[in-house]
mmCIF file of C-alpha atoms in Angstrom:
data_model
loop_
_atom_site.group_PDB
_atom_site.id
_atom_site.type_symbol
_atom_site.label_atom_id
_atom_site.label_comp_id
_atom_site.label_asym_id
_atom_site.label_seq_id
_atom_site.Cartn_x
_atom_site.Cartn_y
_atom_site.Cartn_z
ATOM 1 C CA MET L 1 0.031 0.019 0.113
ATOM 2 C CA VAL L 2 1.099 3.542 -0.710
ATOM 3 C CA GLU L 3 0.246 6.751 1.229
ATOM 4 C CA LEU L 4 -0.086 9.349 -1.735
ATOM 5 C CA ARG L 5 0.679 12.615 0.331
ATOM 6 C CA LYS L 6 3.950 11.033 1.526
ATOM 7 C CA TYR L 7 4.781 9.574 -1.879
ATOM 8 C CA PHE L 8 4.346 13.047 -3.435
ATOM 9 C CA TYR L 9 6.657 14.694 -0.908
ATOM 10 C CA GLN L 10 9.383 11.989 -1.640
ATOM 11 C CA THR L 11 9.145 12.112 -5.483
ATOM 12 C CA TYR L 12 7.673 15.312 -6.901
ATOM 13 C CA TYR L 13 11.071 16.873 -7.288
ATOM 14 C CA LYS L 14 12.057 14.394 -9.860
ATOM 15 C CA ASN L 15 9.812 16.001 -12.485
ATOM 16 C CA GLU L 16 10.516 19.711 -13.151
ATOM 17 C CA TYR L 17 6.902 20.446 -14.041
ATOM 18 C CA TYR L 18 5.538 19.120 -10.814
ATOM 19 C CA ALA L 19 8.362 20.805 -8.776
ATOM 20 C CA HIS L 20 7.506 24.251 -10.273
ATOM 21 C CA MET L 21 3.685 23.995 -10.419
ATOM 22 C CA PHE L 22 2.750 22.201 -7.262
ATOM 23 C CA GLN L 23 5.389 23.112 -4.667
ATOM 24 C CA ASP L 24 2.597 24.528 -2.491
ATOM 25 C CA LEU L 25 1.225 21.218 -1.949
ATOM 26 C CA LEU L 26 4.262 20.500 0.291
ATOM 27 C CA LEU L 27 2.779 22.739 3.004
ATOM 28 C CA LEU L 28 -0.113 20.134 3.241
ATOM 29 C CA ASN L 29 2.258 17.364 3.951
ATOM 30 C CA ASP L 30 1.720 17.191 7.772
ATOM 31 C CA HIS L 31 -1.784 18.103 7.645
ATOM 32 C CA GLY L 32 -5.082 16.435 6.568
ATOM 33 C CA ASP L 33 -6.284 13.023 5.820
ATOM 34 C CA GLU L 34 -3.943 10.234 4.824
ATOM 35 C CA LEU L 35 -4.626 9.059 1.237
ATOM 36 C CA TRP L 36 -3.993 5.517 0.790
ATOM 37 C CA ILE L 37 -3.955 3.272 -2.319
ATOM 38 C CA TYR L 38 -3.651 -0.494 -2.546
ATOM 39 C CA ASP L 39 -1.749 -0.737 -5.616
ATOM 40 C CA GLU L 40 -1.337 0.699 -9.162
ATOM 41 C CA GLN L 41 -4.685 -0.665 -10.468
ATOM 42 C CA ASP L 42 -6.478 1.032 -7.503
ATOM 43 C CA ALA L 43 -4.756 4.374 -8.260
ATOM 44 C CA ILE L 44 -6.062 4.079 -11.766
ATOM 45 C CA ASP L 45 -9.643 3.192 -10.606
ATOM 46 C CA LYS L 46 -9.560 6.207 -8.079
ATOM 47 C CA PHE L 47 -8.102 8.583 -10.786
ATOM 48 C CA LYS L 48 -11.170 7.698 -12.988
ATOM 49 C CA GLU L 49 -13.656 8.322 -10.337
ATOM 50 C CA LEU L 50 -12.181 11.793 -9.707
ATOM 51 C CA ILE L 51 -12.622 12.656 -13.437
ATOM 52 C CA LYS L 52 -16.016 11.333 -13.966
ATOM 53 C CA PRO L 53 -18.609 14.085 -14.353
ATOM 54 C CA TYR L 54 -19.321 16.161 -11.394
ATOM 55 C CA ASN L 55 -20.879 19.398 -10.262
ATOM 56 C CA PRO L 56 -18.257 21.713 -8.503
ATOM 57 C CA ASN L 57 -20.506 22.894 -5.804
ATOM 58 C CA ASN L 58 -18.938 21.776 -2.476
ATOM 59 C CA LEU L 59 -15.775 24.037 -2.171
ATOM 60 C CA MET L 60 -14.231 21.924 0.677
ATOM 61 C CA ILE L 61 -14.827 18.522 -0.979
ATOM 62 C CA ASP L 62 -13.693 19.779 -4.338
ATOM 63 C CA ALA L 63 -10.486 21.221 -3.041
ATOM 64 C CA LYS L 64 -9.648 18.121 -1.313
ATOM 65 C CA ASN L 65 -10.252 15.938 -4.309
ATOM 66 C CA ASP L 66 -8.322 18.417 -6.553
ATOM 67 C CA ILE L 67 -5.347 17.815 -4.365
ATOM 68 C CA TYR L 68 -5.986 14.088 -4.409
ATOM 69 C CA PHE L 69 -6.037 14.238 -8.134
ATOM 70 C CA ILE L 70 -2.535 15.809 -8.453
ATOM 71 C CA TYR L 71 -1.191 13.127 -5.918
ATOM 72 C CA LEU L 72 -2.711 10.548 -8.148
ATOM 73 C CA CYS L 73 -1.213 12.199 -11.355
ATOM 74 C CA ASN L 74 2.330 12.229 -9.740
ATOM 75 C CA TYR L 75 2.084 8.747 -8.563
ATOM 76 C CA LEU L 76 1.037 7.244 -11.916
ATOM 77 C CA ASN L 77 3.470 9.344 -13.859
ATOM 78 C CA ASP L 78 6.346 8.285 -11.426
ATOM 79 C CA VAL L 79 5.634 4.520 -11.661
ATOM 80 C CA GLY L 80 5.606 4.891 -15.523
ATOM 81 C CA TYR L 81 2.026 5.288 -16.741
ATOM 82 C CA TYR L 82 0.572 7.316 -19.557
ATOM 83 C CA ILE L 83 -3.131 7.738 -20.706
ATOM 84 C CA GLU L 84 -3.353 6.674 -24.420
ATOM 85 C CA GLU L 85 -6.150 9.284 -25.082
ATOM 86 C CA PHE L 86 -4.123 12.040 -23.250
ATOM 87 C CA PRO L 87 -0.526 11.031 -23.773
ATOM 88 C CA THR L 88 1.160 13.905 -21.976
ATOM 89 C CA PHE L 89 -1.335 14.821 -19.238
ATOM 90 C CA LEU L 90 0.293 12.775 -16.383
ATOM 91 C CA GLU L 91 3.659 14.373 -17.124
ATOM 92 C CA ARG L 92 2.065 17.805 -17.252
ATOM 93 C CA PRO L 93 -1.219 17.749 -15.404
ATOM 94 C CA THR L 94 -3.799 20.777 -15.393
ATOM 95 C CA GLU L 95 -6.735 21.140 -13.044
ATOM 96 C CA ARG L 96 -8.995 18.140 -12.411
ATOM 97 C CA TRP L 97 -11.924 20.121 -13.919
ATOM 98 C CA ASN L 98 -10.026 20.848 -17.175
ATOM 99 C CA LEU L 99 -9.450 17.207 -17.880
ATOM 100 C CA SER L 100 -12.913 16.018 -16.521
ATOM 101 C CA TYR L 101 -14.956 18.596 -18.526
ATOM 102 C CA ASP L 102 -12.815 20.360 -21.225
ATOM 103 C CA LYS L 103 -10.393 17.884 -22.511
ATOM 104 C CA VAL L 104 -12.809 14.816 -22.167
ATOM 105 C CA ARG L 105 -15.564 16.789 -24.017
ATOM 106 C CA LYS L 106 -13.410 18.021 -26.636
ATOM 107 C CA LYS L 107 -11.951 14.435 -27.250
ATOM 108 C CA ILE L 108 -15.471 12.864 -27.540
ATOM 109 C CA ILE L 109 -16.519 15.760 -30.242
ATOM 110 C CA GLU L 110 -13.442 14.948 -32.264
ATOM 111 C CA ARG L 111 -14.094 11.235 -31.977
ATOM 112 C CA ASP L 112 -17.736 11.468 -32.904
ATOM 113 C CA GLY L 113 -17.527 14.209 -35.492
ATOM 114 C CA TYR L 114 -19.985 16.713 -34.191
ATOM 115 C CA ASN L 115 -19.908 19.962 -32.151
ATOM 116 C CA GLY L 116 -22.578 20.257 -29.546
ATOM 117 C CA LYS L 117 -23.710 19.126 -26.148
ATOM 118 C CA VAL L 118 -21.938 16.068 -24.801
ATOM 119 C CA ALA L 119 -24.180 13.934 -22.646
ATOM 120 C CA TRP L 120 -23.125 13.355 -19.048
ATOM 121 C CA LYS L 121 -23.467 9.534 -19.605
ATOM 122 C CA ASP L 122 -21.024 9.586 -22.744
ATOM 123 C CA ARG L 123 -18.460 11.310 -20.469
ATOM 124 C CA GLU L 124 -18.771 8.694 -17.996
ATOM 125 C CA ILE L 125 -18.398 5.850 -20.555
ATOM 126 C CA PHE L 126 -15.303 7.686 -21.962
ATOM 127 C CA VAL L 127 -13.684 7.923 -18.739
ATOM 128 C CA ASP L 128 -14.506 4.337 -17.892
ATOM 129 C CA ASN L 129 -12.655 3.296 -21.130
ATOM 130 C CA LEU L 130 -9.584 5.341 -20.827
ATOM 131 C CA LYS L 131 -6.469 3.243 -21.433
ATOM 132 C CA PHE L 132 -3.772 3.494 -18.924
ATOM 133 C CA ILE L 133 -0.454 2.066 -20.373
ATOM 134 C CA LYS L 134 2.670 1.489 -18.586
ATOM 135 C CA LYS L 135 6.010 2.338 -20.176
ATOM 136 C CA ASP L 136 8.588 -0.480 -20.364
ATOM 137 C CA LYS L 137 10.430 0.391 -17.215
ATOM 138 C CA TYR L 138 12.618 -2.725 -17.234
ATOM 139 C CA GLU L 139 14.519 -3.687 -20.268
ATOM 140 C CA ILE L 140 14.744 -7.472 -20.439
ATOM 141 C CA SER L 141 15.817 -9.976 -23.230
ATOM 142 C CA ASP L 142 13.372 -11.905 -25.248
ATOM 143 C CA LYS L 143 14.621 -15.106 -23.474
ATOM 144 C CA THR L 144 14.007 -13.590 -19.951
ATOM 145 C CA SER L 145 10.723 -12.164 -21.161
ATOM 146 C CA ASN L 146 9.508 -15.578 -22.381
ATOM 147 C CA ILE L 147 10.490 -17.235 -19.124
ATOM 148 C CA LEU L 148 8.649 -14.822 -16.975
ATOM 149 C CA LYS L 149 5.598 -14.948 -19.341
ATOM 150 C CA THR L 150 5.637 -18.697 -19.185
ATOM 151 C CA ILE L 151 5.797 -18.699 -15.354
ATOM 152 C CA SER L 152 2.787 -16.059 -15.000
ATOM 153 C CA THR L 153 -0.285 -17.788 -13.951
ATOM 154 C CA ARG L 154 -1.965 -15.610 -16.535
ATOM 155 C CA GLY L 155 0.631 -15.339 -19.260
ATOM 156 C CA ALA L 156 1.025 -11.708 -18.601
ATOM 157 C CA GLU L 157 3.734 -9.499 -20.179
ATOM 158 C CA PHE L 158 6.301 -8.654 -17.381
ATOM 159 C CA ASN L 159 5.988 -4.891 -17.663
ATOM 160 C CA SER L 160 2.115 -5.152 -17.408
ATOM 161 C CA MET L 161 2.377 -6.733 -13.934
ATOM 162 C CA SER L 162 2.007 -5.019 -10.575
ATOM 163 C CA ALA L 163 5.417 -4.886 -8.553
ATOM 164 C CA ASP L 164 4.173 -7.740 -6.299
ATOM 165 C CA GLU L 165 3.263 -9.764 -9.194
ATOM 166 C CA LYS L 166 6.709 -9.026 -10.791
ATOM 167 C CA LEU L 167 8.391 -10.325 -7.692
ATOM 168 C CA GLU L 168 6.307 -13.334 -7.449
ATOM 169 C CA ALA L 169 7.185 -14.281 -11.188
ATOM 170 C CA ILE L 170 10.799 -13.596 -10.654
ATOM 171 C CA CYS L 171 11.031 -15.913 -7.511
ATOM 172 C CA ASN L 172 9.122 -18.539 -9.414
ATOM 173 C CA SER L 173 11.242 -18.290 -12.443
ATOM 174 C CA ILE L 174 14.567 -18.665 -10.470
ATOM 175 C CA GLU L 175 13.067 -21.772 -9.047
ATOM 176 C CA TYR L 176 12.007 -22.983 -12.533
ATOM 177 C CA LEU L 177 15.452 -22.408 -13.872
ATOM 178 C CA LEU L 178 17.409 -24.043 -11.034
ATOM 179 C CA LYS L 179 15.076 -26.928 -10.351
ATOM 180 C CA PRO L 180 14.281 -28.513 -13.855
ATOM 181 C CA GLU L 181 13.106 -31.782 -12.417
ATOM 182 C CA LYS L 182 9.622 -31.160 -11.217
ATOM 183 C CA LYS L 183 9.538 -34.286 -8.978
ATOM 184 C CA SER L 184 12.891 -33.422 -7.402
ATOM 185 C CA ASP L 185 13.490 -31.040 -4.510
ATOM 186 C CA LYS L 186 17.180 -30.587 -5.632
ATOM 187 C CA PHE L 187 18.219 -27.329 -6.957
ATOM 188 C CA ILE L 188 21.117 -26.960 -9.438
ATOM 189 C CA VAL L 189 24.260 -25.417 -7.793
ATOM 190 C CA LEU L 190 25.842 -23.161 -10.570
ATOM 191 C CA ASP L 191 29.457 -21.956 -10.687
ATOM 192 C CA TYR L 192 29.151 -18.201 -10.038
ATOM 193 C CA SER L 193 32.977 -17.627 -9.867
ATOM 194 C CA ASP L 194 32.788 -15.321 -12.924
ATOM 195 C CA THR L 195 30.653 -12.777 -11.148
ATOM 196 C CA GLU L 196 33.466 -11.557 -8.949
ATOM 197 C CA GLY L 197 31.622 -12.360 -5.782
ATOM 198 C CA TYR L 198 28.506 -10.499 -6.479
ATOM 199 C CA LEU L 199 26.516 -13.619 -7.094
ATOM 200 C CA SER L 200 26.670 -16.907 -5.343
ATOM 201 C CA ASP L 201 24.532 -19.899 -4.408
ATOM 202 C CA GLU L 202 24.054 -18.399 -0.913
ATOM 203 C CA ILE L 203 23.197 -14.926 -2.420
ATOM 204 C CA VAL L 204 20.625 -16.410 -4.712
ATOM 205 C CA LYS L 205 18.979 -18.573 -1.997
ATOM 206 C CA GLY L 206 18.904 -15.545 0.369
ATOM 207 C CA TYR L 207 17.230 -13.429 -2.399
ATOM 208 C CA ARG L 208 14.663 -16.181 -2.821
ATOM 209 C CA ASN L 209 13.887 -16.489 0.683
ATOM 210 C CA LYS L 210 13.228 -12.782 0.842
ATOM 211 C CA LEU L 211 10.540 -13.154 -1.917
ATOM 212 C CA GLU L 212 8.752 -16.149 -0.532
ATOM 213 C CA CYS L 213 6.099 -13.718 0.835
ATOM 214 C CA PHE L 214 5.146 -12.625 -2.617
ATOM 215 C CA ARG L 215 4.196 -16.226 -3.388
ATOM 216 C CA HIS L 216 1.772 -16.794 -0.585
ATOM 217 C CA SER L 217 -1.248 -15.111 0.850
ATOM 218 C CA THR L 218 -1.218 -15.832 4.652
ATOM 219 C CA LYS L 219 -1.700 -12.779 6.775
ATOM 220 C CA ASP L 220 2.055 -12.840 7.804
ATOM 221 C CA ASP L 221 3.094 -12.993 4.204
ATOM 222 C CA ILE L 222 0.820 -9.977 3.300
ATOM 223 C CA ASN L 223 2.255 -8.047 6.232
ATOM 224 C CA ARG L 224 5.781 -8.845 5.070
ATOM 225 C CA ARG L 225 4.906 -7.488 1.616
ATOM 226 C CA ASN L 226 3.566 -4.342 3.014
ATOM 227 C CA TYR L 227 6.795 -3.801 4.761
ATOM 228 C CA TYR L 228 8.750 -3.147 1.625
ATOM 229 C CA THR L 229 8.661 0.387 0.118
ATOM 230 C CA GLU L 230 8.265 0.916 -3.463
ATOM 231 C CA LEU L 231 11.825 1.982 -3.905
ATOM 232 C CA GLN L 232 12.968 -1.435 -2.203
ATOM 233 C CA LYS L 233 10.503 -3.353 -4.522
ATOM 234 C CA ASP L 234 12.027 -1.640 -7.502
ATOM 235 C CA PHE L 235 15.616 -2.624 -6.439
ATOM 236 C CA LEU L 236 14.551 -6.315 -5.814
ATOM 237 C CA ILE L 237 12.961 -6.367 -9.315
ATOM 238 C CA SER L 238 16.023 -4.953 -10.993
ATOM 239 C CA TYR L 239 18.191 -7.432 -9.049
ATOM 240 C CA GLY L 240 16.009 -10.374 -9.628
ATOM 241 C CA LEU L 241 16.194 -9.704 -13.410
ATOM 242 C CA LEU L 242 19.856 -9.617 -13.282
ATOM 243 C CA ILE L 243 19.934 -13.056 -11.572
ATOM 244 C CA ILE L 244 17.409 -14.455 -14.121
ATOM 245 C CA ASN L 245 19.536 -13.145 -17.014
ATOM 246 C CA TYR L 246 22.685 -14.696 -15.516
ATOM 247 C CA ILE L 247 21.249 -18.033 -14.902
ATOM 248 C CA ALA L 248 19.560 -18.345 -18.113
ATOM 249 C CA ARG L 249 22.845 -17.520 -19.947
ATOM 250 C CA LYS L 250 24.438 -20.287 -17.815
ATOM 251 C CA ARG L 251 21.794 -22.665 -18.688
ATOM 252 C CA SER L 252 21.969 -22.744 -22.370
ATOM 253 C CA ASP L 253 19.449 -25.540 -22.562
ATOM 254 C CA VAL L 254 16.638 -23.409 -21.305
#
């Protein structure tokens, strides 16, 4: 889970536009309600709810939602998403009303080829069908990509997975590469001497053990997952891909 105000405070400066346009939001960092999201899909769902047609008539609620909207823009942009219908919006967001009313209405008019009143329901349907696409954050070889996709229970492309799903797939892929005999509990022990000590059988075992919580759904496992920050998960994903690439190259028969 991610608390969006804290996430904004930790990441806004990475984008020059956010740093210039929304620095005033830092004053709210220690005040107000905490704004939690469960995962990236939850962030997308909440973003869509905020830009569905609404009447701006409650100043207090609208002001809160406008801030929440910028936090969501920052989060989705930082983790690598863009909106297919508005490709640059998350990088350079304007006001919530501007997207919800002006931009959505204009896009529907352009799409349908008429100029006139756009029904409330048409805007709702359009927002529901917005496509959020994640950029390929992790560059992986075709071989590694195929292994990860094979291991995925839903045959998903790696870069379309959530962070937790990526870590589950990496852990399962390492086991798949090091335990080729399904009926055997024995893992292959590779020669890691050409990694200058940066990889070893013990290091790989330790890494796999850390990721076990992403493979199971007990209360303890879920609590352990939540212990990791987004930055830690990102590091573990990058490190896991390095391990898979190395093992796959050593095992030329895969």
